[in-house]
Short mmCIF file of N, CA and C in Angstrom, two decimals:
data_model
loop_
_atom_site.label_atom_id
_atom_site.label_comp_id
_atom_site.label_asym_id
_atom_site.label_seq_id
_atom_site.Cartn_x
_atom_site.Cartn_y
_atom_site.Cartn_z
N MET A 1 52.01 279.70 73.16
CA MET A 1 50.66 279.43 72.88
C MET A 1 50.35 279.79 71.45
N ASN A 2 49.61 278.93 70.86
CA ASN A 2 49.26 279.13 69.45
C ASN A 2 47.88 279.75 69.34
N VAL A 3 47.85 280.78 68.49
CA VAL A 3 46.56 281.42 68.23
C VAL A 3 46.01 280.82 66.95
N PRO A 4 44.75 280.38 67.00
CA PRO A 4 44.21 279.79 65.77
C PRO A 4 44.10 280.85 64.67
N VAL A 5 44.54 280.46 63.46
CA VAL A 5 44.52 281.37 62.29
C VAL A 5 43.32 280.97 61.44
N PRO A 6 42.54 281.96 61.02
CA PRO A 6 41.40 281.60 60.17
C PRO A 6 41.90 281.06 58.83
N PRO A 7 41.18 280.11 58.23
CA PRO A 7 41.63 279.53 56.95
C PRO A 7 41.63 280.59 55.83
N PRO A 8 42.58 280.51 54.92
CA PRO A 8 42.65 281.49 53.82
C PRO A 8 41.51 281.25 52.83
N PRO A 9 41.18 282.27 52.04
CA PRO A 9 40.13 282.08 51.03
C PRO A 9 40.59 281.07 49.97
N ASP A 10 39.60 280.47 49.27
CA ASP A 10 39.93 279.47 48.25
C ASP A 10 40.85 280.07 47.19
N GLY A 11 41.83 279.29 46.76
CA GLY A 11 42.72 279.70 45.70
C GLY A 11 43.91 280.49 46.15
N VAL A 12 44.10 280.74 47.44
CA VAL A 12 45.22 281.52 47.92
C VAL A 12 46.20 280.57 48.59
N LEU A 13 47.47 280.70 48.22
CA LEU A 13 48.51 279.85 48.79
C LEU A 13 48.95 280.41 50.14
N THR A 14 49.25 279.52 51.05
CA THR A 14 49.74 279.96 52.35
C THR A 14 51.09 279.33 52.60
N GLY A 15 51.80 279.86 53.56
CA GLY A 15 53.10 279.30 53.88
C GLY A 15 54.17 280.03 53.11
N THR A 16 55.40 279.51 53.23
CA THR A 16 56.51 280.13 52.52
C THR A 16 56.37 279.84 51.04
N SER A 17 57.02 280.66 50.25
CA SER A 17 56.84 280.55 48.81
C SER A 17 57.40 279.24 48.27
N GLY A 18 58.32 278.63 48.93
CA GLY A 18 58.92 277.42 48.41
C GLY A 18 58.30 276.15 48.94
N SER A 19 57.37 276.22 49.90
CA SER A 19 56.85 274.98 50.45
C SER A 19 55.34 274.99 50.43
N LEU A 20 54.77 273.84 50.15
CA LEU A 20 53.34 273.66 50.22
C LEU A 20 53.09 272.56 51.24
N GLU A 21 52.25 272.83 52.16
CA GLU A 21 51.96 271.82 53.17
C GLU A 21 50.65 271.15 52.82
N ALA A 22 50.49 269.93 53.31
CA ALA A 22 49.29 269.16 53.04
C ALA A 22 48.09 269.88 53.60
N GLY A 23 47.02 269.86 52.82
CA GLY A 23 45.78 270.47 53.28
C GLY A 23 45.66 271.92 52.91
N GLU A 24 46.69 272.49 52.31
CA GLU A 24 46.60 273.89 51.93
C GLU A 24 45.95 273.99 50.56
N PRO A 25 45.09 274.96 50.38
CA PRO A 25 44.42 275.10 49.08
C PRO A 25 45.39 275.63 48.03
N THR A 26 45.19 275.18 46.75
CA THR A 26 46.01 275.64 45.62
C THR A 26 45.10 276.20 44.55
N LEU A 27 45.66 276.98 43.70
CA LEU A 27 44.91 277.59 42.61
C LEU A 27 44.57 276.51 41.60
N GLY A 28 43.31 276.37 41.16
CA GLY A 28 42.93 275.32 40.22
C GLY A 28 41.90 275.81 39.22
N LEU A 29 41.50 274.87 38.33
CA LEU A 29 40.53 275.20 37.29
C LEU A 29 39.13 275.39 37.84
N SER A 30 38.82 274.75 38.92
CA SER A 30 37.47 274.83 39.46
C SER A 30 37.24 276.10 40.25
N ASP A 31 38.28 276.88 40.43
CA ASP A 31 38.13 278.12 41.21
C ASP A 31 37.28 279.12 40.44
N ALA A 32 36.62 279.99 41.13
CA ALA A 32 35.73 280.97 40.52
C ALA A 32 36.54 282.06 39.85
N SER A 33 36.05 282.55 38.73
CA SER A 33 36.69 283.63 37.99
C SER A 33 36.44 284.95 38.72
N PRO A 34 37.40 285.87 38.68
CA PRO A 34 37.18 287.16 39.35
C PRO A 34 36.09 287.98 38.68
N ASP A 35 35.78 287.71 37.40
CA ASP A 35 34.76 288.46 36.68
C ASP A 35 33.38 287.83 36.81
N GLU A 36 33.27 286.74 37.53
CA GLU A 36 32.01 286.03 37.63
C GLU A 36 30.96 286.93 38.25
N GLY A 37 29.81 286.96 37.63
CA GLY A 37 28.71 287.75 38.15
C GLY A 37 28.77 289.20 37.71
N LEU A 38 29.80 289.60 36.97
CA LEU A 38 29.97 290.99 36.56
C LEU A 38 28.92 291.38 35.53
N ILE A 39 28.62 290.46 34.58
CA ILE A 39 27.64 290.76 33.53
C ILE A 39 26.27 290.98 34.15
N GLU A 40 25.96 290.21 35.15
CA GLU A 40 24.64 290.33 35.77
C GLU A 40 24.50 291.66 36.49
N ASP A 41 25.62 292.24 36.91
CA ASP A 41 25.57 293.51 37.62
C ASP A 41 25.23 294.67 36.69
N PHE A 42 25.50 294.52 35.37
CA PHE A 42 25.22 295.59 34.42
C PHE A 42 23.73 295.64 34.13
N ALA A 43 23.21 296.80 34.10
CA ALA A 43 21.84 296.99 33.66
C ALA A 43 21.94 297.50 32.23
N VAL A 44 21.75 296.62 31.27
CA VAL A 44 21.93 296.96 29.86
C VAL A 44 20.63 297.52 29.32
N GLU A 45 20.74 298.66 28.72
CA GLU A 45 19.57 299.28 28.12
C GLU A 45 19.54 298.93 26.64
N ASP A 46 18.34 298.71 26.12
CA ASP A 46 18.19 298.35 24.71
C ASP A 46 18.67 299.48 23.81
N LYS A 47 18.44 300.70 24.21
CA LYS A 47 18.85 301.85 23.40
C LYS A 47 20.37 301.89 23.28
N ALA A 48 21.07 301.60 24.34
CA ALA A 48 22.54 301.61 24.32
C ALA A 48 23.05 300.51 23.39
N VAL A 49 22.41 299.33 23.46
CA VAL A 49 22.82 298.23 22.59
C VAL A 49 22.60 298.60 21.13
N GLU A 50 21.44 299.21 20.84
CA GLU A 50 21.15 299.62 19.47
C GLU A 50 22.17 300.65 18.98
N GLN A 51 22.53 301.59 19.86
CA GLN A 51 23.51 302.61 19.47
C GLN A 51 24.88 301.98 19.23
N LEU A 52 25.26 301.03 20.07
CA LEU A 52 26.55 300.35 19.87
C LEU A 52 26.57 299.56 18.56
N VAL A 53 25.48 298.84 18.32
CA VAL A 53 25.39 298.06 17.07
C VAL A 53 25.39 299.00 15.88
N GLY A 54 24.63 300.09 15.98
CA GLY A 54 24.59 301.06 14.89
C GLY A 54 25.96 301.66 14.63
N GLY A 55 26.68 301.98 15.71
CA GLY A 55 28.03 302.54 15.55
C GLY A 55 28.98 301.55 14.90
N LEU A 56 28.92 300.31 15.33
CA LEU A 56 29.77 299.28 14.72
C LEU A 56 29.45 299.10 13.24
N LEU A 57 28.15 299.03 12.94
CA LEU A 57 27.75 298.87 11.55
C LEU A 57 28.18 300.06 10.71
N SER A 58 27.98 301.27 11.22
CA SER A 58 28.37 302.46 10.45
C SER A 58 29.88 302.52 10.26
N HIS A 59 30.62 301.94 11.17
CA HIS A 59 32.07 301.95 11.06
C HIS A 59 32.57 300.90 10.06
N TYR A 60 32.02 299.69 10.12
CA TYR A 60 32.53 298.60 9.29
C TYR A 60 31.75 298.38 7.99
N LEU A 61 30.50 298.80 7.92
CA LEU A 61 29.67 298.52 6.76
C LEU A 61 30.21 299.12 5.46
N PRO A 62 30.68 300.39 5.43
CA PRO A 62 31.20 300.92 4.16
C PRO A 62 32.38 300.11 3.62
N ASP A 63 33.29 299.72 4.51
CA ASP A 63 34.43 298.91 4.06
C ASP A 63 33.97 297.56 3.54
N LEU A 64 33.01 296.97 4.22
CA LEU A 64 32.49 295.67 3.77
C LEU A 64 31.79 295.79 2.43
N GLN A 65 31.04 296.89 2.24
CA GLN A 65 30.36 297.08 0.96
C GLN A 65 31.36 297.31 -0.16
N ARG A 66 32.42 298.07 0.12
CA ARG A 66 33.47 298.28 -0.89
C ARG A 66 34.16 296.95 -1.22
N SER A 67 34.40 296.18 -0.21
CA SER A 67 35.04 294.87 -0.44
C SER A 67 34.13 293.97 -1.25
N LYS A 68 32.83 294.00 -0.94
CA LYS A 68 31.87 293.19 -1.68
C LYS A 68 31.84 293.62 -3.15
N GLN A 69 31.83 294.92 -3.39
CA GLN A 69 31.81 295.44 -4.76
C GLN A 69 33.10 295.06 -5.49
N ALA A 70 34.22 295.17 -4.80
CA ALA A 70 35.50 294.81 -5.42
C ALA A 70 35.52 293.32 -5.76
N LEU A 71 34.98 292.48 -4.89
CA LEU A 71 34.92 291.05 -5.17
C LEU A 71 34.00 290.75 -6.35
N GLN A 72 32.89 291.46 -6.44
CA GLN A 72 31.99 291.27 -7.58
C GLN A 72 32.68 291.67 -8.88
N GLU A 73 33.40 292.79 -8.86
CA GLU A 73 34.13 293.22 -10.05
C GLU A 73 35.20 292.20 -10.43
N LEU A 74 35.89 291.70 -9.43
CA LEU A 74 36.91 290.68 -9.71
C LEU A 74 36.29 289.42 -10.29
N THR A 75 35.14 289.03 -9.76
CA THR A 75 34.46 287.85 -10.28
C THR A 75 34.03 288.07 -11.73
N GLN A 76 33.49 289.26 -12.02
CA GLN A 76 33.09 289.57 -13.39
C GLN A 76 34.30 289.58 -14.32
N ASN A 77 35.38 290.18 -13.87
CA ASN A 77 36.61 290.20 -14.68
C ASN A 77 37.13 288.79 -14.90
N GLN A 78 37.02 287.96 -13.88
CA GLN A 78 37.48 286.58 -14.01
C GLN A 78 36.64 285.85 -15.05
N VAL A 79 35.33 286.07 -15.06
CA VAL A 79 34.46 285.44 -16.05
C VAL A 79 34.86 285.90 -17.45
N VAL A 80 35.09 287.21 -17.61
CA VAL A 80 35.50 287.75 -18.91
C VAL A 80 36.83 287.13 -19.34
N LEU A 81 37.77 287.03 -18.41
CA LEU A 81 39.06 286.44 -18.74
C LEU A 81 38.93 284.97 -19.12
N LEU A 82 38.08 284.25 -18.43
CA LEU A 82 37.86 282.84 -18.78
C LEU A 82 37.26 282.70 -20.17
N ASP A 83 36.29 283.57 -20.50
CA ASP A 83 35.70 283.53 -21.85
C ASP A 83 36.75 283.85 -22.90
N THR A 84 37.55 284.87 -22.63
CA THR A 84 38.62 285.24 -23.57
C THR A 84 39.61 284.10 -23.73
N LEU A 85 39.96 283.47 -22.64
CA LEU A 85 40.90 282.35 -22.68
C LEU A 85 40.32 281.20 -23.50
N GLU A 86 39.05 280.91 -23.34
CA GLU A 86 38.42 279.85 -24.13
C GLU A 86 38.43 280.19 -25.62
N GLN A 87 38.18 281.47 -25.95
CA GLN A 87 38.23 281.90 -27.35
C GLN A 87 39.64 281.76 -27.91
N GLU A 88 40.63 282.14 -27.11
CA GLU A 88 42.01 282.03 -27.58
C GLU A 88 42.40 280.57 -27.78
N ILE A 89 41.93 279.71 -26.89
CA ILE A 89 42.22 278.28 -27.03
C ILE A 89 41.60 277.74 -28.31
N SER A 90 40.35 278.15 -28.59
CA SER A 90 39.71 277.68 -29.82
C SER A 90 40.44 278.21 -31.06
N LYS A 91 40.91 279.49 -31.00
CA LYS A 91 41.69 280.03 -32.12
C LYS A 91 42.99 279.26 -32.29
N PHE A 92 43.61 278.94 -31.17
CA PHE A 92 44.86 278.18 -31.22
C PHE A 92 44.63 276.81 -31.85
N LYS A 93 43.52 276.17 -31.48
CA LYS A 93 43.20 274.86 -32.07
C LYS A 93 42.94 275.01 -33.56
N GLU A 94 42.24 276.09 -33.95
CA GLU A 94 41.99 276.34 -35.37
C GLU A 94 43.30 276.54 -36.12
N CYS A 95 44.24 277.27 -35.51
CA CYS A 95 45.54 277.49 -36.15
C CYS A 95 46.27 276.16 -36.33
N HIS A 96 46.21 275.32 -35.30
CA HIS A 96 46.85 274.01 -35.42
C HIS A 96 46.17 273.18 -36.50
N SER A 97 44.85 273.25 -36.58
CA SER A 97 44.16 272.49 -37.62
C SER A 97 44.50 273.08 -38.99
N MET A 98 44.66 274.41 -39.06
CA MET A 98 45.07 275.03 -40.33
C MET A 98 46.47 274.57 -40.73
N LEU A 99 47.37 274.47 -39.74
CA LEU A 99 48.70 273.98 -40.03
C LEU A 99 48.63 272.54 -40.53
N ASP A 100 47.78 271.73 -39.91
CA ASP A 100 47.61 270.35 -40.35
C ASP A 100 47.04 270.31 -41.76
N ILE A 101 46.07 271.19 -42.04
CA ILE A 101 45.48 271.24 -43.38
C ILE A 101 46.54 271.69 -44.39
N ASN A 102 47.33 272.71 -44.02
CA ASN A 102 48.39 273.17 -44.92
C ASN A 102 49.40 272.05 -45.19
N ALA A 103 49.76 271.31 -44.16
CA ALA A 103 50.68 270.19 -44.35
C ALA A 103 50.05 269.14 -45.27
N LEU A 104 48.77 268.90 -45.08
CA LEU A 104 48.06 267.94 -45.92
C LEU A 104 48.04 268.39 -47.38
N PHE A 105 47.77 269.68 -47.62
CA PHE A 105 47.77 270.20 -48.99
C PHE A 105 49.17 270.14 -49.60
N THR A 106 50.17 270.45 -48.80
CA THR A 106 51.55 270.36 -49.30
C THR A 106 51.88 268.93 -49.70
N GLU A 107 51.49 268.00 -48.87
CA GLU A 107 51.72 266.58 -49.19
C GLU A 107 50.92 266.17 -50.43
N ALA A 108 49.69 266.67 -50.56
CA ALA A 108 48.88 266.36 -51.74
C ALA A 108 49.53 266.92 -53.00
N LYS A 109 50.08 268.13 -52.94
CA LYS A 109 50.77 268.71 -54.10
C LYS A 109 51.98 267.87 -54.48
N HIS A 110 52.70 267.41 -53.47
CA HIS A 110 53.88 266.58 -53.71
C HIS A 110 53.48 265.29 -54.44
N TYR A 111 52.46 264.63 -53.94
CA TYR A 111 52.02 263.38 -54.58
C TYR A 111 51.39 263.64 -55.93
N HIS A 112 50.74 264.79 -56.10
CA HIS A 112 50.19 265.15 -57.41
C HIS A 112 51.32 265.31 -58.43
N ALA A 113 52.39 265.98 -58.01
CA ALA A 113 53.55 266.14 -58.91
C ALA A 113 54.13 264.77 -59.26
N LYS A 114 54.21 263.86 -58.31
CA LYS A 114 54.71 262.52 -58.59
C LYS A 114 53.80 261.80 -59.59
N LEU A 115 52.49 261.93 -59.40
CA LEU A 115 51.55 261.30 -60.33
C LEU A 115 51.65 261.88 -61.74
N VAL A 116 51.85 263.19 -61.81
CA VAL A 116 52.02 263.82 -63.13
C VAL A 116 53.27 263.27 -63.81
N ASN A 117 54.36 263.14 -63.06
CA ASN A 117 55.60 262.57 -63.64
C ASN A 117 55.39 261.13 -64.08
N ILE A 118 54.69 260.35 -63.27
CA ILE A 118 54.42 258.95 -63.64
C ILE A 118 53.58 258.90 -64.90
N ARG A 119 52.59 259.79 -65.00
CA ARG A 119 51.73 259.83 -66.20
C ARG A 119 52.57 260.16 -67.44
N LYS A 120 53.49 261.14 -67.33
CA LYS A 120 54.34 261.49 -68.47
C LYS A 120 55.19 260.29 -68.89
N GLU A 121 55.75 259.60 -67.89
CA GLU A 121 56.56 258.43 -68.20
C GLU A 121 55.72 257.34 -68.86
N MET A 122 54.48 257.17 -68.40
CA MET A 122 53.60 256.17 -69.00
C MET A 122 53.28 256.53 -70.45
N LEU A 123 53.03 257.83 -70.71
CA LEU A 123 52.76 258.27 -72.08
C LEU A 123 53.98 258.04 -72.98
N LEU A 124 55.18 258.35 -72.45
CA LEU A 124 56.39 258.11 -73.23
C LEU A 124 56.57 256.62 -73.53
N LEU A 125 56.33 255.80 -72.50
CA LEU A 125 56.44 254.35 -72.70
C LEU A 125 55.39 253.86 -73.71
N HIS A 126 54.18 254.42 -73.65
CA HIS A 126 53.14 254.03 -74.60
C HIS A 126 53.54 254.41 -76.02
N GLU A 127 54.08 255.60 -76.20
CA GLU A 127 54.54 256.02 -77.53
C GLU A 127 55.64 255.11 -78.04
N LYS A 128 56.60 254.78 -77.18
CA LYS A 128 57.71 253.90 -77.59
C LYS A 128 57.20 252.51 -77.95
N THR A 129 56.28 251.98 -77.12
CA THR A 129 55.75 250.64 -77.43
C THR A 129 54.92 250.68 -78.71
N SER A 130 54.19 251.78 -78.95
CA SER A 130 53.42 251.90 -80.19
C SER A 130 54.35 251.93 -81.39
N LYS A 131 55.45 252.66 -81.30
CA LYS A 131 56.43 252.72 -82.41
C LYS A 131 57.05 251.34 -82.64
N LEU A 132 57.37 250.66 -81.50
CA LEU A 132 57.95 249.33 -81.64
C LEU A 132 56.96 248.36 -82.28
N LYS A 133 55.68 248.47 -81.90
CA LYS A 133 54.66 247.60 -82.49
C LYS A 133 54.54 247.86 -83.98
N ARG A 134 54.51 249.14 -84.37
CA ARG A 134 54.41 249.47 -85.80
C ARG A 134 55.63 248.96 -86.55
N ALA A 135 56.79 249.16 -85.92
CA ALA A 135 58.01 248.69 -86.58
C ALA A 135 57.98 247.17 -86.69
N PHE A 136 57.55 246.48 -85.65
CA PHE A 136 57.48 245.03 -85.67
C PHE A 136 56.47 244.57 -86.71
N CYS A 137 55.29 245.25 -86.73
CA CYS A 137 54.28 244.86 -87.72
C CYS A 137 54.80 245.08 -89.15
N GLY A 138 55.51 246.18 -89.35
CA GLY A 138 56.06 246.47 -90.69
C GLY A 138 57.06 245.42 -91.10
N THR A 139 57.95 245.05 -90.22
CA THR A 139 58.96 244.04 -90.57
C THR A 139 58.31 242.66 -90.68
N PHE A 140 57.28 242.40 -89.88
CA PHE A 140 56.60 241.12 -89.94
C PHE A 140 55.88 240.97 -91.28
N ILE A 141 55.24 242.06 -91.71
CA ILE A 141 54.54 242.03 -92.99
C ILE A 141 55.54 241.83 -94.13
N GLN A 142 56.68 242.49 -94.08
CA GLN A 142 57.69 242.33 -95.12
C GLN A 142 58.21 240.90 -95.15
N LYS A 143 58.41 240.28 -93.99
CA LYS A 143 58.88 238.90 -93.94
C LYS A 143 57.83 237.96 -94.53
N ILE A 144 56.56 238.24 -94.23
CA ILE A 144 55.50 237.37 -94.77
C ILE A 144 55.45 237.52 -96.29
N LYS A 145 55.60 238.74 -96.80
CA LYS A 145 55.60 238.97 -98.26
C LYS A 145 56.77 238.24 -98.91
N LYS A 146 57.94 238.29 -98.24
CA LYS A 146 59.10 237.58 -98.79
C LYS A 146 58.87 236.09 -98.79
N MET A 147 58.24 235.59 -97.73
CA MET A 147 57.98 234.16 -97.67
C MET A 147 56.96 233.75 -98.73
N VAL A 148 55.99 234.60 -98.94
CA VAL A 148 54.99 234.28 -99.97
C VAL A 148 55.64 234.34 -101.34
N GLN A 149 56.50 235.28 -101.60
CA GLN A 149 57.18 235.40 -102.89
C GLN A 149 58.14 234.23 -103.08
N ASN A 150 58.79 233.81 -102.03
CA ASN A 150 59.72 232.71 -102.13
C ASN A 150 58.98 231.37 -102.31
N SER A 151 57.85 231.23 -101.81
CA SER A 151 57.11 229.99 -101.93
C SER A 151 56.39 229.91 -103.27
N THR A 152 56.20 230.94 -103.93
CA THR A 152 55.57 230.85 -105.24
C THR A 152 56.49 230.61 -106.34
#
């Protein structure tokens, strides 16, 4: 004779560990949590909550304030470093422009020396051509005098 067995509570497996029979309940997502209704059972006092919050704040607030101050100092230092970097970049650009200016002046001196040499050569050529002109004029005048003397 079989004695009727009351059904097991929801979420509890019945039978041997290796077999599940049809109609037996299984553990699932829709099952109730064991902690359900636990929060409602607590009678929370406002004073206790304030003390807990105060304790947490007193524990973590000094570290947070130190971290905030350290971050502010780092930010200020970063701004100073960025300003310094910009100044160094401008100095570097000035140095490069000075090098360009120095190269330009060196090139100008080189071309000035070339122009001075060309001027000296032009003066020498002018002197030589002037001497040749005088010599030519002198010989030309002598030839004309000889021609005039010969024709008379």
